[in-house]
XYZ file of C-alpha atoms in Angstrom:
305
model
C 0.000 0.000 0.000
C 1.307 3.419 -0.927
C 2.335 5.467 2.096
C 1.171 8.984 2.850
C 3.985 11.500 2.566
C 4.411 13.370 5.865
C 2.877 13.727 9.311
C 3.905 16.714 11.419
C 3.441 16.344 15.193
C 3.241 19.829 16.717
C 3.601 20.534 20.435
C 0.531 22.519 21.437
C -2.117 24.649 19.775
C -0.044 27.819 20.293
C 2.359 26.703 17.545
C -0.360 26.035 14.965
C -0.843 29.557 13.500
C 2.878 29.995 12.788
C 3.153 26.466 11.429
C 0.126 26.938 9.167
C 1.626 30.186 7.830
C 4.753 28.276 6.766
C 2.544 26.157 4.470
C 4.660 23.016 4.799
C 3.112 20.011 3.036
C 1.703 17.157 5.094
C -0.887 16.336 7.733
C -0.767 17.669 11.302
C -1.277 16.035 14.708
C -1.372 18.347 17.732
C 0.212 17.060 20.952
C -1.539 18.626 23.954
C -0.271 16.649 26.946
C 2.241 17.992 29.515
C 4.125 14.887 30.596
C 6.651 16.946 32.555
C 3.866 17.588 35.076
C 2.260 14.874 37.184
C 2.833 11.118 37.325
C 4.325 8.988 34.555
C 4.971 5.241 34.773
C 7.073 3.308 32.286
C 5.895 -0.026 33.730
C 2.188 0.554 33.018
C 0.511 -0.694 29.840
C -0.675 2.161 27.618
C -4.396 2.059 28.612
C -3.560 2.279 32.326
C -0.902 4.921 31.676
C -3.400 7.188 29.946
C -6.038 6.529 32.581
C -3.609 7.813 35.228
C -2.798 10.824 33.072
C -6.473 11.608 32.572
C -7.083 11.437 36.318
C -4.202 13.828 36.961
C -5.065 16.378 34.255
C -8.782 16.493 35.036
C -7.995 17.052 38.719
C -4.997 19.414 38.457
C -6.314 21.557 35.604
C -10.089 21.147 36.098
C -10.328 19.679 32.596
C -13.567 17.738 31.902
C -12.953 14.086 31.000
C -14.700 14.434 27.641
C -12.431 17.364 26.730
C -9.328 15.382 27.681
C -10.503 12.544 25.458
C -11.122 14.915 22.570
C -7.927 16.969 22.938
C -5.478 14.264 24.026
C -6.655 10.663 23.811
C -8.151 10.943 20.331
C -4.835 12.392 19.087
C -2.805 9.732 20.901
C -4.912 7.066 19.214
C -3.753 8.348 15.839
C -0.222 7.196 16.705
C -1.418 3.624 16.140
C -1.597 4.329 12.408
C 1.782 6.028 12.169
C 3.163 3.430 9.729
C 0.849 4.874 7.075
C 3.261 7.809 6.730
C 6.653 7.744 5.078
C 8.027 10.535 7.297
C 7.012 11.766 10.738
C 8.403 15.163 11.787
C 8.385 16.083 15.487
C 8.216 19.846 16.158
C 9.212 20.558 19.754
C 10.927 23.489 21.450
C 14.092 23.167 23.565
C 12.482 23.698 26.993
C 11.869 21.059 29.650
C 8.137 20.679 29.005
C 8.573 20.180 25.264
C 11.567 17.882 25.604
C 9.780 15.502 27.985
C 6.869 15.277 25.552
C 9.377 14.631 22.766
C 11.081 11.942 24.826
C 7.813 10.055 25.345
C 6.976 10.211 21.646
C 10.406 8.988 20.591
C 10.193 5.876 22.771
C 6.607 5.330 21.648
C 7.486 5.627 17.966
C 10.355 3.181 18.375
C 7.747 0.425 18.593
C 6.130 1.219 15.233
C 8.748 3.362 13.532
C 7.908 5.136 10.278
C 10.322 4.882 7.356
C 11.780 8.273 8.272
C 11.611 9.964 11.679
C 12.950 13.496 12.071
C 12.988 16.270 14.698
C 12.765 20.047 14.347
C 13.840 21.980 17.444
C 14.811 25.666 17.369
C 17.667 26.984 19.499
C 17.386 27.985 23.145
C 15.128 30.954 23.711
C 13.352 30.470 20.387
C 9.786 29.280 20.113
C 8.145 27.579 17.143
C 4.984 29.582 17.721
C 6.883 32.874 17.289
C 8.898 31.968 14.193
C 8.398 33.396 10.723
C 7.479 31.120 7.783
C 10.991 31.251 6.282
C 12.530 30.442 9.661
C 10.313 27.368 9.971
C 11.190 26.343 6.429
C 14.900 26.627 7.288
C 14.364 24.604 10.470
C 12.566 21.946 8.443
C 15.364 21.822 5.872
C 17.898 21.245 8.692
C 15.816 18.676 10.634
C 17.622 15.934 12.552
C 17.137 12.441 11.168
C 16.901 9.704 13.806
C 18.078 6.122 13.574
C 17.826 3.100 15.812
C 20.679 4.221 18.077
C 18.963 7.522 18.878
C 15.623 5.810 19.483
C 17.181 3.250 21.818
C 18.740 6.065 23.829
C 15.392 7.860 23.983
C 13.703 4.689 25.232
C 16.328 4.304 27.976
C 16.006 7.945 29.034
C 12.214 7.772 29.153
C 12.412 4.670 31.351
C 14.805 6.504 33.687
C 12.675 9.665 33.768
C 9.507 7.684 34.468
C 11.047 5.553 37.224
C 11.059 6.263 40.984
C 14.887 6.191 41.012
C 16.155 9.612 39.858
C 19.761 8.871 40.843
C 19.844 6.359 37.989
C 18.865 9.135 35.581
C 21.564 11.417 36.959
C 24.205 8.699 36.642
C 23.147 8.017 33.055
C 23.482 11.707 32.174
C 26.965 11.760 33.701
C 28.186 8.683 31.861
C 26.482 8.715 28.457
C 26.751 11.300 25.681
C 23.215 12.442 24.863
C 22.660 12.628 21.112
C 19.709 15.030 21.299
C 20.937 18.650 21.351
C 18.619 20.012 24.061
C 17.526 16.974 26.019
C 20.440 16.794 28.452
C 19.901 20.380 29.622
C 16.174 19.756 29.989
C 16.760 16.672 32.139
C 19.266 18.584 34.272
C 16.531 21.169 34.888
C 14.237 18.310 35.849
C 16.713 17.249 38.559
C 16.749 20.845 39.832
C 13.025 20.485 40.543
C 13.866 18.222 43.483
C 13.937 19.903 46.908
C 17.182 21.519 47.984
C 19.073 19.637 50.683
C 19.491 22.927 52.566
C 16.101 24.614 52.587
C 13.657 22.252 50.884
C 12.933 24.456 47.870
C 13.206 23.428 44.237
C 15.067 25.806 41.938
C 11.810 27.146 40.414
C 10.398 27.744 43.893
C 13.559 29.529 44.968
C 13.451 31.705 41.849
C 9.854 32.720 42.555
C 10.719 33.692 46.122
C 13.740 35.700 44.985
C 11.654 37.526 42.371
C 9.064 38.445 45.005
C 11.772 39.456 47.468
C 13.257 41.759 44.824
C 9.987 43.669 44.571
C 7.631 41.953 42.129
C 4.242 42.260 43.822
C 1.764 40.885 41.268
C 1.430 37.403 39.831
C 1.802 38.863 36.340
C 5.077 40.573 37.261
C 6.408 37.414 38.905
C 5.627 35.281 35.871
C 7.155 37.742 33.403
C 10.383 37.943 35.384
C 10.532 34.156 35.745
C 10.199 33.691 31.983
C 12.918 36.293 31.384
C 15.331 34.749 33.886
C 14.920 31.116 32.884
C 12.783 30.217 29.875
C 14.325 26.746 29.933
C 11.532 25.209 31.979
C 8.855 26.199 29.478
C 6.258 26.675 32.209
C 3.030 28.372 31.137
C 1.130 30.652 33.485
C -0.929 27.769 34.898
C 2.182 25.811 35.961
C 3.761 28.868 37.597
C 0.527 29.660 39.411
C 0.435 26.105 40.751
C 4.030 26.327 41.991
C 3.271 29.656 43.642
C 0.103 28.273 45.243
C 2.193 25.536 46.901
C 4.263 28.279 48.572
C 1.207 30.105 49.889
C 0.488 31.042 52.590
C 3.522 29.528 54.356
C 6.203 31.421 52.430
C 4.284 33.968 50.379
C 1.235 36.010 51.323
C -1.862 34.750 49.554
C -3.120 38.023 48.129
C -1.580 40.786 46.048
C 0.535 42.754 46.622
C 2.697 39.674 47.030
C 5.415 39.604 49.666
C 7.343 37.007 51.602
C 6.185 35.919 55.025
C 8.665 35.957 57.898
C 9.088 32.201 57.422
C 9.639 32.732 53.684
C 12.432 35.195 54.427
C 14.040 32.742 56.833
C 13.867 29.876 54.326
C 15.328 31.982 51.523
C 18.175 33.096 53.806
C 18.931 29.456 54.692
C 17.887 29.695 58.370
C 14.832 27.445 58.035
C 13.658 24.584 55.825
C 10.416 24.223 53.893
C 8.555 20.913 53.794
C 7.750 20.193 50.127
C 4.095 19.909 49.150
C 2.722 16.834 47.413
C 3.684 16.561 43.757
C 5.126 14.205 41.168
C 8.526 14.533 39.516
C 8.622 12.047 36.675
C 7.990 8.620 38.191
C 8.561 9.742 41.781
C 5.977 11.117 44.166
C 6.979 13.711 46.743
C 4.549 13.859 49.636
C 5.748 15.954 52.555
C 9.223 14.470 52.391
C 11.520 13.217 49.690
C 14.168 10.480 49.815
C 16.274 12.572 47.420
C 17.414 16.178 47.514
C 19.509 18.456 45.338
C 22.870 19.400 46.835
C 23.588 22.894 45.483
C 27.224 22.827 46.673
C 27.958 19.652 44.725
C 25.459 20.507 41.976
C 23.979 17.024 42.071
C 21.090 14.984 43.402
C 21.748 12.733 46.380
C 19.919 10.653 48.952
C 18.276 12.779 51.626
C 19.841 11.171 54.700
């Protein structure tokens, strides 16, 4: 049977207008999940995996189940027919959120690989949704072609990311050369999301506190400064609001104008420690305490003895 020419998998609806303006030939699948947030399990069969994801998204983002099915599950189902296409092109930015989505798709597509699998990722600080048509055409012309070696590495990294043993991921990053240009940095940022060994804050939480301490008093100001200081996480406003909400009211006053509480000042100065709120980091759940912490002096994750 004759194959269809090209399928473009685009990360998020925000990239669609710019991509459409580039008028690249082929069909489009929109990826709308955020696998960097909430639980992921490499040991679960696909139906159970997506059931867990649906439970998380509908609860964390107040998304109705029927909308999740329409926006996410119906698109995921289309991956089953991926062999109908000669080439599949993955369009994902360099930030943490995009790279984790890319990582899942790479290990998924290893199972039913198209004839040609390629990746288009702009440089750091660039965003597909903000690029001009000629820039997207140039990015397409320079796309990275993936072979079995790259896909095997992606499968190993996904398994490590989605496991409850983050030290294994860190060790892998230290010992193996990562063939994907932006993935190593993204996974290093993931490790920085673990609580600090000193004061219990993740790097994003610490950044938010420092921004507020420096004078930002509205949520809008805080988010804008966060994006300027470190766009590498790729957090949208909803993710930053959730991180901030976990710091309120213990460390940050609940209402605008925002300011640090006395305890927040003490934690930021290193004289007190914050107990992390419940959340998932890849395949590991943090619930009041964490068996691992990030040692800022050694710049590495370690067991929280």
